[in-house]
Amino acid sequence: MAEEDSVLMAKIFYYGHHKYFGRFEVAVTDGLTKYNNDPILKFYKALALLLQGRVPESMHAFQQLKDKVDVNLGSILALIYGYKKSKNNNREELQDLDRKLKEERKQAGERSLLYAGTLLFLIEKYDKAKEYLDRALKLNELNKQSLALKGWLELESGKDPHGKKAFKYFDEIIRMSDGAGEVNAFLGLIRCFMARCSFNKALEIANQLIVGRSDFLPALEEKMKIQLALKDWDQSVETAYLALDIDQFNIEALTILTLYHLCCLGDYNESSGYLERLLDSLNKTEQSSYSIYHKRASLFCRICGRNELILQHTHTLAQCSVEEGNCNAEYMREVAYQFLLSGKVKEAMENYKETIKLDETHLPAVTGIIECQLLMDKIEDASHQLEFLNEIQMSIGHTAELYYLSAVLGKKKQNKEDNTIVLLNEAVNKHFSTFKTLYLSYEYFIKLNPDFLIQITNDYLDYGPQQPSQYGQPLDPILKKCLQILDPVTKMLPGLFKGVYLLAKVKYLCGDFEAAQATLQHCLDQDQSLSSAHILMAQIHLHLNNFKLASQSLEFGLSHNFQVRDHPIYHLISARIQKKQGELADASETLKFAMNLPGMKASDKMNNKEKNQISVNDKVSVFLELADTHKLLGEQHEAAKVMQDAINEFQGTPEEVRITIANVDLALARGDIEMALGTLRNVGSEQQYFIQAREKMADIYLNYRKNKTLYANCYRELAERKPSVHTSLLLGDAYMSIQEPDKAIDIYEEALKMNPKDTTLAHKIGKALVKTHQYGKAVTYYEAAIRSGNQSQFCIDLAELQFRLKQYDKSEKILKHVLEEDILYSDLDTMIVHANCMALLARLYQQIHCNEAAMLYFSKAKDLQIKIYQRIQTEQPDAVASQRQTITKICCELAKHTFVMQESDRAMSFYNEALTFNDGDVEAMLELAKVYLMSGDLDSCQSQCLSLLKKDKDNVAATMMLSNVYFYKNSFEEAIKHYKQLLEKKPDNYEVLAKLIDAMKCNGQLDEVPKFLESIKEALTCAKMEAGYYFCHGLYNRLISSSTIALKSFNMARKDTTWSNSALYNMVEICLNPDSETIGGEVFESVDNSDGYDQQRTNNERVALRTAEKLLKEVKPQEDNTQLQIMKNMVLVSTKNKANVEKALMNFMEIVSTYVSYVVTLLGYLLLYSQMR
């Protein structure tokens, strides 16, 4: 029997449930070839015909089945449904069927009820299906098929969003089958785990289904959807290719491949190819599955950035869904929306009206008509319609589209800026609420509707700052909102270049030029023809004073789109480049040319589309730039005339105040501070640039009047008259900038009360508390923040603070708690938090000398950081540079840690790995060179230093190390040459001078050292007083055996923190030198007197030993104390006491076993002193 074929029945149910009616019929037909004349399969065959709209054929089939046991009840229900769907209703037939249904229902068995319920489920009559199924389960509560259908009903009911009830039914079936059997139950479990976002568990089940059933397409299709939810695009694509190998017309696989090339790569040509295949496959296999056409059209049109090639295909898909008399209002509305996206407003309007004819209550169609009216500048019609729609939706709640259209209408009517922004905020909040609980899926992309969000972002930017913020300024609320909107768009669709470009523009306006450049480069790497990206790149280069690169970017933009020259922004940037290069006259001519472009004056006649291409802001920018250029040329009269023209041209527009503020700069240039302040005072709080005006006033008070009180008062007034989180932030930051952190904390705390979820404010409070050394309060604050739900980042902040306070146990506990939480590695932000936790935990273990634990967590942090780096290149290209620095830093920390553990080879490996991520990292190159040097690999060290000096020719540390390499290679002439070069640049570099003296000694040039020392004394008048100079003087005299003078000089140097240990070691070595004629004498008076040492002793050798012991006690502890241990043991050897010598010998052997590099030195000492025994 077919019923016992779990795979076949699951496949049939799966395709029927997912509305693949063509494949539903094929699966049934395949089953009938195996199970000939099976009544259940015949029932499904008839149902497949019905679902495809082939009503007469299906009615004929069901007529033959209405008296068959098990399918009689379902067949009667199908006939009733078919008659109602048919245009030729036969009332008598319907009455007979209703009568027969009542009779059969009274005596129906469990299987008859089950298949009746299945039919009702597949035609989406869920409540009716539940009635029949509940009766079936009363008759047999252990029927697996009934339990499975019950689970699916729970999932589709909408009452069980996390699939808890459904899970119980599916799990019970599997337990009854000993973990095998019902494939449909496994497919149900996948849905349950997906509903809970337990994607890895869902993936395990999908893999179980595929094992042994590699050609079972439903499992492969579910698997690629799970991998999509995990944001594992590569694996999802691989699974799609496997599905296409089995079925070249597989709709899900072609959908995934189209999505991948659109969302991740932005490859419209390749996407178009897959869309063509998708359309062809639908036409061949699913001609009657209108919902599939509709959903694919809805999906791809919203994520294609209005690309004409893609919209042609999506329009065809949408049209297919309404053909052949399939009159569905929602499908017709989609056709209208497709026209709107293509810029065909009249056609869109007609189709929206057709939608309303099909369904008069279809509110989205009314919304579409209003949007068309606004685009056609039919302001009054749109206003009346909006008013009507607002009244209707008052009870059911406004949609995001309705809020947005109200904002657009307000903008066109030039309503108050604040009101329009409030409406835009409402639109965004409402829109985001529609998909906040969704995981990455087709539905997510449709609900996200990136096209809508890009529209809103563009509208926001009209009200935001037009010039980049200065570093350290609080983030403008408009820009902050834009970042919030673009975050999911660019993360989920890194190939949507319109969204990525807008993100780059917002980052640029935020003053984050590095991130903006990285984001733009991501766009240009994919498509060099994006002229707007080249223009923005030119602006960034201009702000960074890279004039040549700015000019190149402009020319690139022009070469890809010659119409760029017709836009004033091109000439504005060109003029700014010329101004920066001092070419003021050329800049003036360029701007005058821009002033004469069509559309620059209100009197210019242009169509609406052309007018929209030149914003008022761009026009004002040209006027202001020209006025500023005249000012710099000393043409004050011309500057004033241009400013007056600007005032006349833009009077009554929101940009009028911007011109007023620009006039302030002219006043300041004339030195008229009072006029500047007076102008700014006249800017009212209701005007668009009020905040900028008060910021400018504050800047004048601080930098021109040097009055911190009035500076703070400006921000206080701003916060009082325009109360918001942003103005409070400005006031708090103002207090911080004038070193009044306590007041800043109070302001931040008040602002946080206004917006308790603002993590930026919370972080500022925490940092301010730490800055004011209120560590206890900071700890309490962070703990409270963590309890309030802001877990991850505050946990790290608190752990860092406790680490800083050396509360290692507490810091470790917090970090481990964060790492114990269940991590979804599909969430990039969570991955970054965990990587930071691991790195901090490794540093903590390093600090408390738990080397193995430190190594473990550094390795974990590195591995996770590599995964982050791989994903971030496509998901967040603006963060690539910072993440590259992070992974380089972790690799370097691993290298340092392994080197301390005497694993030089591994240290080299980690440094080289760091350089694979960032080959220009100077610190990593330098540290690697040090490891080569310490390991005795002089050639590699030399090569590394030379490579580094090519990147940074003035790097002192690299030059010093290279000089040392030449020294160790006995290339003393070369070493001396480099040492001298370093001293020429910095004569008081005494570390270099000491090395130079050693090299001159080895090269037989000690006689030149006095002249060198004298020349340094002459160059630096304070040299005599510097410890470094005394050390070098002592070193020279020690080398020429002037021990007394050397000791005096070293004695002066040992009082200095930097030179203390080196001086002390040299003094000890002189004391222990048996051939020295001067052992100590009066030089040690200051040492001996402090300890009451007896000056009258005549045993010079004993005096020297005692002095050496005293000096070694002054040595400051260091991380590597090997040299101190050697010197202490040398003192023991010098006592010539047998017990001391044997003790020293044992200590030496221990040092040799640990530090192989000290072998030669130790052997030399041991041989020398063994002769003294």
Short mmCIF file of C-alpha atoms in Angstrom, two decimals, residues 531-915:
data_model
loop_
_atom_site.label_atom_id
_atom_site.label_comp_id
_atom_site.label_asym_id
_atom_site.label_seq_id
_atom_site.Cartn_x
_atom_site.Cartn_y
_atom_site.Cartn_z
CA SER A 531 30.08 56.76 -10.96
CA SER A 532 28.37 57.91 -7.74
CA ALA A 533 30.83 55.79 -5.73
CA HIS A 534 33.78 57.40 -7.54
CA ILE A 535 32.37 60.89 -6.81
CA LEU A 536 31.96 60.10 -3.10
CA MET A 537 35.45 58.59 -3.02
CA ALA A 538 36.74 61.87 -4.44
CA GLN A 539 35.05 63.77 -1.59
CA ILE A 540 36.67 61.48 0.97
CA HIS A 541 40.12 61.87 -0.58
CA LEU A 542 39.55 65.62 -0.60
CA HIS A 543 38.83 65.68 3.14
CA LEU A 544 41.99 63.64 3.71
CA ASN A 545 43.98 66.11 1.58
CA ASN A 546 44.79 63.43 -1.01
CA PHE A 547 44.25 65.78 -3.94
CA LYS A 548 45.75 63.59 -6.64
CA LEU A 549 43.59 60.63 -5.62
CA ALA A 550 40.54 62.90 -5.41
CA SER A 551 41.11 64.08 -9.00
CA GLN A 552 41.59 60.50 -10.18
CA SER A 553 38.32 59.42 -8.58
CA LEU A 554 36.49 62.30 -10.24
CA GLU A 555 37.88 61.35 -13.65
CA PHE A 556 36.97 57.68 -13.10
CA GLY A 557 33.41 58.74 -12.31
CA LEU A 558 33.27 60.92 -15.40
CA SER A 559 34.68 58.20 -17.65
CA HIS A 560 31.84 55.86 -16.67
CA ASN A 561 29.08 58.47 -16.91
CA PHE A 562 29.58 61.68 -18.90
CA GLN A 563 26.33 63.10 -17.49
CA VAL A 564 28.23 63.62 -14.24
CA ARG A 565 29.53 66.89 -15.72
CA ASP A 566 25.97 68.20 -15.83
CA HIS A 567 25.63 67.96 -12.07
CA PRO A 568 26.95 70.82 -9.90
CA ILE A 569 28.39 68.36 -7.34
CA TYR A 570 31.10 67.36 -9.86
CA HIS A 571 32.23 70.95 -10.29
CA LEU A 572 31.86 71.63 -6.55
CA ILE A 573 34.32 68.85 -5.72
CA SER A 574 36.67 69.95 -8.52
CA ALA A 575 36.66 73.48 -7.13
CA ARG A 576 37.35 72.26 -3.60
CA ILE A 577 40.34 70.27 -4.87
CA GLN A 578 41.62 73.39 -6.65
CA LYS A 579 41.15 75.46 -3.49
CA LYS A 580 43.06 72.94 -1.37
CA GLN A 581 45.90 73.09 -3.90
CA GLY A 582 45.93 76.88 -3.74
CA GLU A 583 44.45 77.32 -7.24
CA LEU A 584 41.85 79.86 -6.10
CA ALA A 585 41.32 81.59 -9.46
CA ASP A 586 40.67 78.25 -11.19
CA ALA A 587 38.30 77.25 -8.40
CA SER A 588 36.38 80.50 -8.89
CA GLU A 589 35.97 79.82 -12.62
CA THR A 590 34.87 76.22 -11.98
CA LEU A 591 32.20 77.36 -9.53
CA LYS A 592 30.97 80.09 -11.85
CA PHE A 593 30.54 77.44 -14.53
CA ALA A 594 28.53 75.33 -12.04
CA MET A 595 26.34 78.34 -11.23
CA ASN A 596 25.29 78.51 -14.89
CA LEU A 597 24.27 74.85 -15.14
CA PRO A 598 20.57 74.22 -15.89
CA GLY A 599 18.52 73.90 -12.73
CA MET A 600 20.78 75.99 -10.51
CA LYS A 601 18.35 78.91 -10.46
CA ALA A 602 14.68 78.81 -9.56
CA SER A 603 13.92 80.55 -12.86
CA ASP A 604 15.41 77.65 -14.91
CA LYS A 605 12.75 75.64 -16.74
CA MET A 606 13.15 71.91 -16.17
CA ASN A 607 10.92 68.88 -15.82
CA ASN A 608 10.29 67.32 -12.41
CA LYS A 609 12.77 64.49 -12.92
CA GLU A 610 15.60 66.88 -13.80
CA LYS A 611 14.74 69.15 -10.86
CA ASN A 612 14.87 66.23 -8.44
CA GLN A 613 18.38 65.35 -9.60
CA ILE A 614 19.77 68.63 -8.20
CA SER A 615 18.93 69.03 -4.53
CA VAL A 616 18.53 72.41 -2.88
CA ASN A 617 21.40 71.48 -0.61
CA ASP A 618 23.76 70.98 -3.57
CA LYS A 619 22.73 74.33 -5.01
CA VAL A 620 23.36 76.14 -1.73
CA SER A 621 26.75 74.40 -1.42
CA VAL A 622 27.85 75.87 -4.77
CA PHE A 623 26.79 79.39 -3.72
CA LEU A 624 28.58 79.15 -0.37
CA GLU A 625 31.73 77.66 -1.90
CA LEU A 626 31.90 80.48 -4.46
CA ALA A 627 31.43 83.10 -1.73
CA ASP A 628 34.21 81.51 0.33
CA THR A 629 36.52 81.43 -2.71
CA HIS A 630 35.92 85.15 -3.34
CA LYS A 631 36.71 85.79 0.33
CA LEU A 632 40.02 83.90 0.07
CA LEU A 633 40.88 85.88 -3.08
CA GLY A 634 40.31 89.08 -1.10
CA GLU A 635 37.24 89.88 -3.18
CA GLN A 636 35.02 90.77 -0.23
CA HIS A 637 32.50 92.69 -2.30
CA GLU A 638 31.96 89.75 -4.71
CA ALA A 639 31.68 87.37 -1.73
CA ALA A 640 28.99 89.56 -0.15
CA LYS A 641 27.12 89.75 -3.48
CA VAL A 642 27.07 85.95 -3.89
CA MET A 643 25.82 85.59 -0.32
CA GLN A 644 23.04 88.10 -0.98
CA ASP A 645 22.09 86.22 -4.17
CA ALA A 646 21.94 83.05 -2.13
CA ILE A 647 19.67 84.66 0.46
CA ASN A 648 17.33 85.92 -2.29
CA GLU A 649 17.34 82.59 -4.15
CA PHE A 650 16.70 80.35 -1.13
CA GLN A 651 14.53 82.60 1.02
CA GLY A 652 11.79 80.57 2.68
CA THR A 653 13.57 77.24 2.21
CA PRO A 654 15.08 75.20 5.07
CA GLU A 655 18.54 76.03 3.64
CA GLU A 656 18.10 79.77 4.38
CA VAL A 657 19.47 79.36 7.90
CA ARG A 658 22.51 77.52 6.55
CA ILE A 659 23.33 80.58 4.46
CA THR A 660 22.90 82.77 7.54
CA ILE A 661 25.37 80.59 9.47
CA ALA A 662 27.82 80.76 6.54
CA ASN A 663 27.66 84.57 6.80
CA VAL A 664 29.08 84.14 10.29
CA ASP A 665 32.36 82.85 8.82
CA LEU A 666 32.63 86.03 6.71
CA ALA A 667 32.12 88.10 9.84
CA LEU A 668 34.78 86.14 11.73
CA ALA A 669 37.19 86.57 8.82
CA ARG A 670 36.71 90.33 9.20
CA GLY A 671 37.29 89.99 12.94
CA ASP A 672 33.71 91.08 13.69
CA ILE A 673 32.98 88.59 16.48
CA GLU A 674 30.00 90.51 17.85
CA MET A 675 28.23 90.49 14.49
CA ALA A 676 28.89 86.76 14.16
CA LEU A 677 27.41 86.09 17.61
CA GLY A 678 24.46 88.39 16.92
CA THR A 679 23.65 86.57 13.69
CA LEU A 680 23.74 83.21 15.44
CA ARG A 681 21.53 84.45 18.30
CA ASN A 682 18.84 85.28 15.75
CA VAL A 683 18.51 81.65 14.64
CA GLY A 684 15.31 80.41 16.31
CA SER A 685 14.86 77.01 17.92
CA GLU A 686 12.17 76.11 15.36
CA GLN A 687 14.59 76.50 12.45
CA GLN A 688 16.38 73.56 10.82
CA TYR A 689 19.97 74.56 11.62
CA PHE A 690 19.35 75.78 15.20
CA ILE A 691 21.58 73.10 16.71
CA GLN A 692 24.42 73.88 14.28
CA ALA A 693 24.01 77.59 15.05
CA ARG A 694 24.41 77.02 18.79
CA GLU A 695 27.38 74.72 18.21
CA LYS A 696 29.00 77.44 16.13
CA MET A 697 28.31 79.99 18.86
CA ALA A 698 29.86 77.70 21.46
CA ASP A 699 32.92 77.28 19.27
CA ILE A 700 33.32 81.09 19.04
CA TYR A 701 33.07 81.47 22.82
CA LEU A 702 35.68 78.77 23.38
CA ASN A 703 38.19 79.53 20.63
CA TYR A 704 37.76 83.28 20.10
CA ARG A 705 36.63 84.51 23.52
CA LYS A 706 38.35 81.72 25.54
CA ASN A 707 35.28 81.62 27.80
CA LYS A 708 34.54 78.08 28.99
CA THR A 709 31.47 79.15 30.97
CA LEU A 710 29.70 80.70 27.98
CA TYR A 711 30.81 77.72 25.89
CA ALA A 712 29.02 75.33 28.26
CA ASN A 713 26.03 77.72 28.53
CA CYS A 714 25.42 77.43 24.78
CA TYR A 715 25.02 73.69 25.07
CA ARG A 716 22.96 74.04 28.25
CA GLU A 717 20.56 76.39 26.44
CA LEU A 718 20.45 73.97 23.53
CA ALA A 719 19.50 71.10 25.83
CA GLU A 720 16.79 73.23 27.49
CA ARG A 721 15.22 74.54 24.29
CA LYS A 722 15.63 71.37 22.22
CA PRO A 723 15.47 68.62 24.84
CA SER A 724 16.58 65.32 23.35
CA VAL A 725 19.14 62.63 23.92
CA HIS A 726 21.33 64.18 21.22
CA THR A 727 21.44 67.68 22.78
CA SER A 728 22.08 66.13 26.19
CA LEU A 729 24.97 64.22 24.67
CA LEU A 730 26.33 67.47 23.24
CA LEU A 731 26.12 69.11 26.67
CA GLY A 732 27.73 66.14 28.39
CA ASP A 733 30.54 66.04 25.84
CA ALA A 734 31.03 69.79 26.24
CA TYR A 735 31.59 69.32 29.97
CA MET A 736 34.02 66.50 29.26
CA SER A 737 35.97 68.70 26.82
CA ILE A 738 36.43 71.43 29.47
CA GLN A 739 37.48 68.85 32.09
CA GLU A 740 34.28 68.77 34.15
CA PRO A 741 33.49 65.04 34.08
CA ASP A 742 31.28 65.07 37.18
CA LYS A 743 28.81 67.42 35.52
CA ALA A 744 29.05 65.36 32.33
CA ILE A 745 28.08 62.21 34.25
CA ASP A 746 24.98 63.93 35.67
CA ILE A 747 23.91 64.99 32.16
CA TYR A 748 24.55 61.55 30.69
CA GLU A 749 22.49 59.95 33.45
CA GLU A 750 19.58 62.30 32.77
CA ALA A 751 19.79 61.52 29.07
CA LEU A 752 19.81 57.80 29.82
CA LYS A 753 16.52 58.18 31.68
CA MET A 754 15.03 59.55 28.43
CA ASN A 755 16.28 56.56 26.50
CA PRO A 756 17.17 53.64 28.80
CA LYS A 757 18.05 51.40 25.84
CA ASP A 758 20.71 53.75 24.45
CA THR A 759 23.90 51.76 24.93
CA THR A 760 26.05 54.64 23.62
CA LEU A 761 24.97 56.79 26.56
CA ALA A 762 25.47 53.98 29.00
CA HIS A 763 29.01 53.43 27.75
CA LYS A 764 29.78 57.14 28.04
CA ILE A 765 28.68 57.09 31.68
CA GLY A 766 30.83 54.07 32.40
CA LYS A 767 33.88 55.58 30.70
CA ALA A 768 33.35 58.92 32.47
CA LEU A 769 33.20 57.18 35.87
CA VAL A 770 36.44 55.38 35.12
CA LYS A 771 38.05 58.62 33.90
CA THR A 772 37.17 60.31 37.21
CA HIS A 773 38.65 57.30 39.07
CA GLN A 774 35.27 56.41 40.58
CA TYR A 775 36.04 52.75 40.10
CA GLY A 776 33.67 51.45 42.76
CA LYS A 777 30.79 53.44 41.31
CA ALA A 778 31.76 52.31 37.79
CA VAL A 779 31.66 48.65 38.86
CA THR A 780 28.24 49.15 40.49
CA TYR A 781 27.00 50.95 37.38
CA TYR A 782 28.16 48.19 35.01
CA GLU A 783 26.61 45.51 37.23
CA ALA A 784 23.27 47.37 37.18
CA ALA A 785 23.50 47.76 33.39
CA ILE A 786 24.08 44.01 33.02
CA ARG A 787 21.08 43.22 35.20
CA SER A 788 18.91 45.49 33.05
CA GLY A 789 19.54 43.24 30.08
CA ASN A 790 22.42 44.97 28.24
CA GLN A 791 24.55 41.91 28.69
CA SER A 792 27.42 41.31 26.32
CA GLN A 793 29.27 44.61 25.86
CA PHE A 794 28.79 45.74 29.44
CA CYS A 795 30.11 42.40 30.64
CA ILE A 796 33.28 43.04 28.66
CA ASP A 797 33.52 46.62 29.98
CA LEU A 798 33.15 45.39 33.56
CA ALA A 799 35.63 42.57 33.01
CA GLU A 800 38.15 45.02 31.55
CA LEU A 801 37.74 47.36 34.52
CA GLN A 802 38.17 44.53 37.03
CA PHE A 803 41.18 43.29 35.07
CA ARG A 804 42.62 46.80 35.30
CA LEU A 805 41.91 46.81 39.05
CA LYS A 806 43.68 43.40 39.30
CA GLN A 807 40.46 41.74 40.44
CA TYR A 808 41.31 38.77 38.27
CA ASP A 809 38.92 36.26 39.86
CA LYS A 810 35.90 38.51 39.28
CA SER A 811 36.99 39.37 35.76
CA GLU A 812 37.46 35.68 34.93
CA LYS A 813 34.03 34.79 36.29
CA ILE A 814 32.27 37.38 34.12
CA LEU A 815 34.13 36.43 30.96
CA LYS A 816 33.47 32.72 31.44
CA HIS A 817 29.79 33.48 32.05
CA VAL A 818 29.58 35.26 28.68
CA LEU A 819 31.36 32.40 26.94
CA GLU A 820 29.09 29.79 28.54
CA GLU A 821 26.03 31.35 26.87
CA ASP A 822 24.65 29.49 23.87
CA ILE A 823 26.12 31.23 20.84
CA LEU A 824 24.46 31.36 17.47
CA TYR A 825 27.39 31.63 15.10
CA SER A 826 25.02 33.02 12.50
CA ASP A 827 25.12 36.24 14.52
CA LEU A 828 28.26 38.14 13.58
CA ASP A 829 27.99 40.62 16.47
CA THR A 830 27.84 37.75 18.99
CA MET A 831 30.88 36.17 17.39
CA ILE A 832 32.82 39.44 17.77
CA VAL A 833 31.81 39.71 21.45
CA HIS A 834 32.96 36.13 22.10
CA ALA A 835 36.27 36.69 20.31
CA ASN A 836 36.90 39.79 22.47
CA CYS A 837 36.04 37.81 25.60
CA MET A 838 38.43 35.02 24.67
CA ALA A 839 41.27 37.45 23.98
CA LEU A 840 40.72 39.29 27.28
CA LEU A 841 40.53 36.01 29.18
CA ALA A 842 43.82 34.93 27.59
CA ARG A 843 45.49 38.19 28.71
CA LEU A 844 44.11 37.61 32.20
CA TYR A 845 45.60 34.10 32.39
CA GLN A 846 48.84 35.49 31.01
CA GLN A 847 48.90 38.03 33.82
CA ILE A 848 48.46 35.36 36.53
CA HIS A 849 51.01 33.08 34.81
CA CYS A 850 48.53 30.36 33.74
CA ASN A 851 50.42 29.89 30.49
CA GLU A 852 48.55 26.87 29.14
CA ALA A 853 45.14 28.47 29.72
CA ALA A 854 46.39 31.70 28.13
CA MET A 855 47.60 29.74 25.11
CA LEU A 856 44.26 27.92 24.82
CA TYR A 857 42.14 31.09 24.83
CA PHE A 858 44.47 33.04 22.54
CA SER A 859 44.15 30.14 20.06
CA LYS A 860 40.36 30.06 20.39
CA ALA A 861 40.18 33.83 19.92
CA LYS A 862 42.35 33.60 16.81
CA ASP A 863 40.30 30.78 15.24
CA LEU A 864 37.03 32.60 15.86
CA GLN A 865 38.50 35.89 14.65
CA ILE A 866 39.51 34.23 11.37
CA LYS A 867 35.89 33.12 10.85
CA ILE A 868 34.73 36.66 11.61
CA TYR A 869 37.24 38.10 9.15
CA GLN A 870 36.09 35.74 6.40
CA ARG A 871 32.45 36.73 6.88
CA ILE A 872 32.98 40.41 7.46
CA GLN A 873 34.49 40.92 4.00
CA THR A 874 31.07 40.45 2.44
CA GLU A 875 28.71 41.34 5.30
CA GLN A 876 30.41 44.45 6.71
CA PRO A 877 33.13 45.64 4.31
CA ASP A 878 33.52 48.90 6.26
CA ALA A 879 34.78 46.89 9.25
CA VAL A 880 37.41 44.90 7.33
CA ALA A 881 40.30 47.20 8.32
CA SER A 882 39.50 47.14 12.05
CA GLN A 883 38.96 43.37 12.07
CA ARG A 884 42.25 42.89 10.20
CA GLN A 885 43.98 44.89 12.95
CA THR A 886 42.26 42.78 15.60
CA ILE A 887 43.36 39.45 14.16
CA THR A 888 46.88 40.79 13.60
CA LYS A 889 47.02 41.86 17.24
CA ILE A 890 45.85 38.43 18.47
CA CYS A 891 48.45 36.66 16.31
CA CYS A 892 51.14 38.96 17.72
CA GLU A 893 49.99 38.29 21.28
CA LEU A 894 50.18 34.56 20.58
CA ALA A 895 53.68 35.03 19.20
CA LYS A 896 54.85 36.96 22.27
CA HIS A 897 53.32 34.37 24.57
CA THR A 898 54.97 31.43 22.83
CA PHE A 899 58.31 33.26 22.75
CA VAL A 900 58.17 33.78 26.51
CA MET A 901 57.54 30.03 26.79
CA GLN A 902 60.80 29.44 24.85
CA GLU A 903 59.00 28.31 21.66
CA SER A 904 60.78 30.53 19.14
CA ASP A 905 59.67 28.57 16.07
CA ARG A 906 56.00 28.89 16.97
CA ALA A 907 56.49 32.58 17.75
CA MET A 908 57.94 33.10 14.26
CA SER A 909 55.00 31.19 12.77
CA PHE A 910 52.44 33.38 14.56
CA TYR A 911 54.19 36.60 13.54
CA ASN A 912 54.26 35.41 9.91
CA GLU A 913 50.56 34.57 10.19
CA ALA A 914 49.90 38.09 11.47
CA LEU A 915 51.70 39.47 8.42
#
